[in-house]
PDB file of C-alpha atoms and ligand atoms in Angstrom:
ATOM      1  CA  MET E   1      66.947  66.799 -62.139  1.00  0.00           C
ATOM      2  CA  GLN E   2      67.334  67.128 -58.441  1.00  0.00           C
ATOM      3  CA  ARG E   3      69.892  64.988 -56.739  1.00  0.00           C
ATOM      4  CA  LYS E   4      68.753  62.748 -53.988  1.00  0.00           C
ATOM      5  CA  LYS E   5      69.725  64.090 -50.639  1.00  0.00           C
ATOM      6  CA  PHE E   6      71.618  61.884 -48.265  1.00  0.00           C
ATOM      7  CA  LYS E   7      69.836  63.083 -45.166  1.00  0.00           C
ATOM      8  CA  LYS E   8      66.279  61.955 -44.544  1.00  0.00           C
ATOM      9  CA  PRO E   9      63.614  64.623 -44.030  1.00  0.00           C
ATOM     10  CA  ASP E  10      63.059  65.736 -40.470  1.00  0.00           C
ATOM     11  CA  TRP E  11      59.520  64.332 -40.191  1.00  0.00           C
ATOM     12  CA  GLN E  12      60.835  60.900 -41.134  1.00  0.00           C
ATOM     13  CA  LEU E  13      63.586  61.118 -38.544  1.00  0.00           C
ATOM     14  CA  GLU E  14      60.993  62.143 -36.007  1.00  0.00           C
ATOM     15  CA  ILE E  15      58.853  59.109 -36.754  1.00  0.00           C
ATOM     16  CA  ALA E  16      61.900  56.838 -36.705  1.00  0.00           C
ATOM     17  CA  ARG E  17      62.931  58.185 -33.283  1.00  0.00           C
ATOM     18  CA  GLU E  18      59.446  57.606 -31.977  1.00  0.00           C
ATOM     19  CA  ARG E  19      59.404  54.047 -33.316  1.00  0.00           C
ATOM     20  CA  ILE E  20      62.778  53.315 -31.680  1.00  0.00           C
ATOM     21  CA  GLU E  21      61.468  54.542 -28.354  1.00  0.00           C
ATOM     22  CA  ILE E  22      58.312  52.444 -28.675  1.00  0.00           C
ATOM     23  CA  LEU E  23      60.271  49.364 -29.626  1.00  0.00           C
ATOM     24  CA  PHE E  24      62.600  49.679 -26.642  1.00  0.00           C
ATOM     25  CA  ASN E  25      59.631  50.081 -24.357  1.00  0.00           C
ATOM     26  CA  LEU E  26      57.996  46.998 -25.773  1.00  0.00           C
ATOM     27  CA  ALA E  27      61.271  45.103 -25.450  1.00  0.00           C
ATOM     28  CA  LYS E  28      61.473  46.046 -21.769  1.00  0.00           C
ATOM     29  CA  LYS E  29      57.903  45.097 -21.069  1.00  0.00           C
ATOM     30  CA  GLY E  30      58.069  41.766 -22.878  1.00  0.00           C
ATOM     31  CA  LEU E  31      61.501  40.702 -21.711  1.00  0.00           C
ATOM     32  CA  GLU E  32      60.419  38.315 -18.972  1.00  0.00           C
ATOM     33  CA  LYS E  33      57.404  36.757 -20.631  1.00  0.00           C
ATOM     34  CA  HIS E  34      58.523  36.830 -24.228  1.00  0.00           C
ATOM     35  CA  PRO E  35      62.321  37.020 -24.350  1.00  0.00           C
ATOM     36  CA  LYS E  36      62.500  36.115 -28.034  1.00  0.00           C
ATOM     37  CA  ARG E  37      60.036  38.760 -28.999  1.00  0.00           C
ATOM     38  CA  SER E  38      61.839  41.264 -26.844  1.00  0.00           C
ATOM     39  CA  ARG E  39      65.093  40.604 -28.696  1.00  0.00           C
ATOM     40  CA  ARG E  40      63.306  41.098 -32.017  1.00  0.00           C
ATOM     41  CA  TYR E  41      62.140  44.500 -30.861  1.00  0.00           C
ATOM     42  CA  VAL E  42      65.665  45.496 -29.975  1.00  0.00           C
ATOM     43  CA  GLU E  43      66.909  44.243 -33.345  1.00  0.00           C
ATOM     44  CA  LEU E  44      64.280  46.233 -35.165  1.00  0.00           C
ATOM     45  CA  ALA E  45      65.059  49.373 -33.200  1.00  0.00           C
ATOM     46  CA  ARG E  46      68.745  48.978 -34.019  1.00  0.00           C
ATOM     47  CA  LYS E  47      67.954  48.503 -37.707  1.00  0.00           C
ATOM     48  CA  ILE E  48      65.908  51.681 -37.749  1.00  0.00           C
ATOM     49  CA  SER E  49      68.653  53.607 -35.974  1.00  0.00           C
ATOM     50  CA  LEU E  50      71.160  52.442 -38.590  1.00  0.00           C
ATOM     51  CA  ARG E  51      68.913  53.168 -41.555  1.00  0.00           C
ATOM     52  CA  TYR E  52      68.133  56.682 -40.366  1.00  0.00           C
ATOM     53  CA  ASN E  53      71.479  57.371 -38.886  1.00  0.00           C
ATOM     54  CA  ILE E  54      70.041  58.026 -35.470  1.00  0.00           C
ATOM     55  CA  ARG E  55      72.290  57.623 -32.504  1.00  0.00           C
ATOM     56  CA  LEU E  56      70.878  55.716 -29.590  1.00  0.00           C
ATOM     57  CA  PRO E  57      71.144  57.468 -26.233  1.00  0.00           C
ATOM     58  CA  LYS E  58      74.026  56.281 -24.085  1.00  0.00           C
ATOM     59  CA  GLU E  59      71.809  54.718 -21.426  1.00  0.00           C
ATOM     60  CA  VAL E  60      69.942  52.772 -24.082  1.00  0.00           C
ATOM     61  CA  LYS E  61      73.065  51.662 -25.874  1.00  0.00           C
ATOM     62  CA  ARG E  62      74.597  50.324 -22.683  1.00  0.00           C
ATOM     63  CA  GLY E  63      71.444  48.498 -21.789  1.00  0.00           C
ATOM     64  CA  PHE E  64      71.563  45.705 -24.323  1.00  0.00           C
ATOM     65  CA  CYS E  65      73.963  43.182 -25.826  1.00  0.00           C
ATOM     66  CA  ARG E  66      75.241  44.250 -29.224  1.00  0.00           C
ATOM     67  CA  LYS E  67      75.732  40.638 -30.243  1.00  0.00           C
ATOM     68  CA  CYS E  68      72.474  38.954 -29.363  1.00  0.00           C
ATOM     69  CA  SER E  69      70.333  42.078 -28.819  1.00  0.00           C
ATOM     70  CA  ILE E  70      69.083  40.993 -25.456  1.00  0.00           C
ATOM     71  CA  LEU E  71      68.248  43.746 -22.986  1.00  0.00           C
ATOM     72  CA  TYR E  72      70.331  43.492 -19.839  1.00  0.00           C
ATOM     73  CA  ILE E  73      68.597  42.776 -16.624  1.00  0.00           C
ATOM     74  CA  ARG E  74      70.183  41.560 -13.415  1.00  0.00           C
ATOM     75  CA  GLU E  75      69.605  37.927 -14.242  1.00  0.00           C
ATOM     76  CA  ASN E  76      71.181  37.820 -17.690  1.00  0.00           C
ATOM     77  CA  CYS E  77      74.360  39.774 -17.282  1.00  0.00           C
ATOM     78  CA  GLU E  78      77.265  39.838 -14.905  1.00  0.00           C
ATOM     79  CA  GLU E  79      79.840  42.416 -14.048  1.00  0.00           C
ATOM     80  CA  ILE E  80      83.312  41.024 -14.314  1.00  0.00           C
ATOM     81  CA  ASP E  81      86.523  42.343 -12.869  1.00  0.00           C
ATOM     82  CA  SER E  82      88.279  44.777 -15.146  1.00  0.00           C
ATOM     83  CA  LYS E  83      91.968  45.505 -14.871  1.00  0.00           C
ATOM     84  CA  LEU E  84      91.400  48.967 -16.160  1.00  0.00           C
ATOM     85  CA  PRO E  85      90.334  51.435 -13.507  1.00  0.00           C
ATOM     86  CA  ASN E  86      87.840  53.401 -15.538  1.00  0.00           C
ATOM     87  CA  ILE E  87      86.309  50.613 -17.521  1.00  0.00           C
ATOM     88  CA  LYS E  88      83.425  48.487 -16.405  1.00  0.00           C
ATOM     89  CA  MET E  89      83.064  45.098 -18.007  1.00  0.00           C
ATOM     90  CA  ILE E  90      79.748  43.386 -18.417  1.00  0.00           C
ATOM     91  CA  LYS E  91      79.331  39.856 -19.627  1.00  0.00           C
ATOM     92  CA  CYS E  92      76.173  38.758 -21.366  1.00  0.00           C
ATOM     93  CA  LEU E  93      75.076  35.447 -19.924  1.00  0.00           C
ATOM     94  CA  ASN E  94      72.989  34.717 -22.985  1.00  0.00           C
ATOM     95  CA  CYS E  95      75.753  34.696 -25.589  1.00  0.00           C
ATOM     96  CA  GLY E  96      78.964  35.339 -23.668  1.00  0.00           C
ATOM     97  CA  GLU E  97      79.756  38.670 -25.270  1.00  0.00           C
ATOM     98  CA  ILE E  98      81.780  41.047 -23.080  1.00  0.00           C
ATOM     99  CA  LYS E  99      80.981  44.688 -23.203  1.00  0.00           C
ATOM    100  CA  LYS E 100      83.299  47.420 -22.044  1.00  0.00           C
ATOM    101  CA  ILE E 101      81.692  50.515 -20.606  1.00  0.00           C
ATOM    102  CA  PRO E 102      83.599  53.627 -19.578  1.00  0.00           C
ATOM    103  CA  LYS E 103      82.762  54.512 -16.008  1.00  0.00           C
TER     104      LYS E 103
HETATM  105 ZN1   ZN C   1      74.477  38.611 -25.703  1.00  0.00          ZN
END
């Protein structure tokens, strides 16, 4: 009997990556008109990335709140003063989560 491999087949990873990209695009598009739906899309994309062990690109990862899954736009986040010179701090105005981003 063959043992189940831990890694998913490439074609599945490929589809998963595509779905993540589509979901983030939908989330961006729907953010203003359907904020709730937009957050669901981000949540789904994150679930897929966890299940398939796919790392999200840096720019994508920095672009949303890890707590409430809202995509950051100018109106819903705020840069706050950081005492550390090479760390940027962003506060989510939706849930209050503070994110530290290396500059
Ligand atoms: Zn948040």
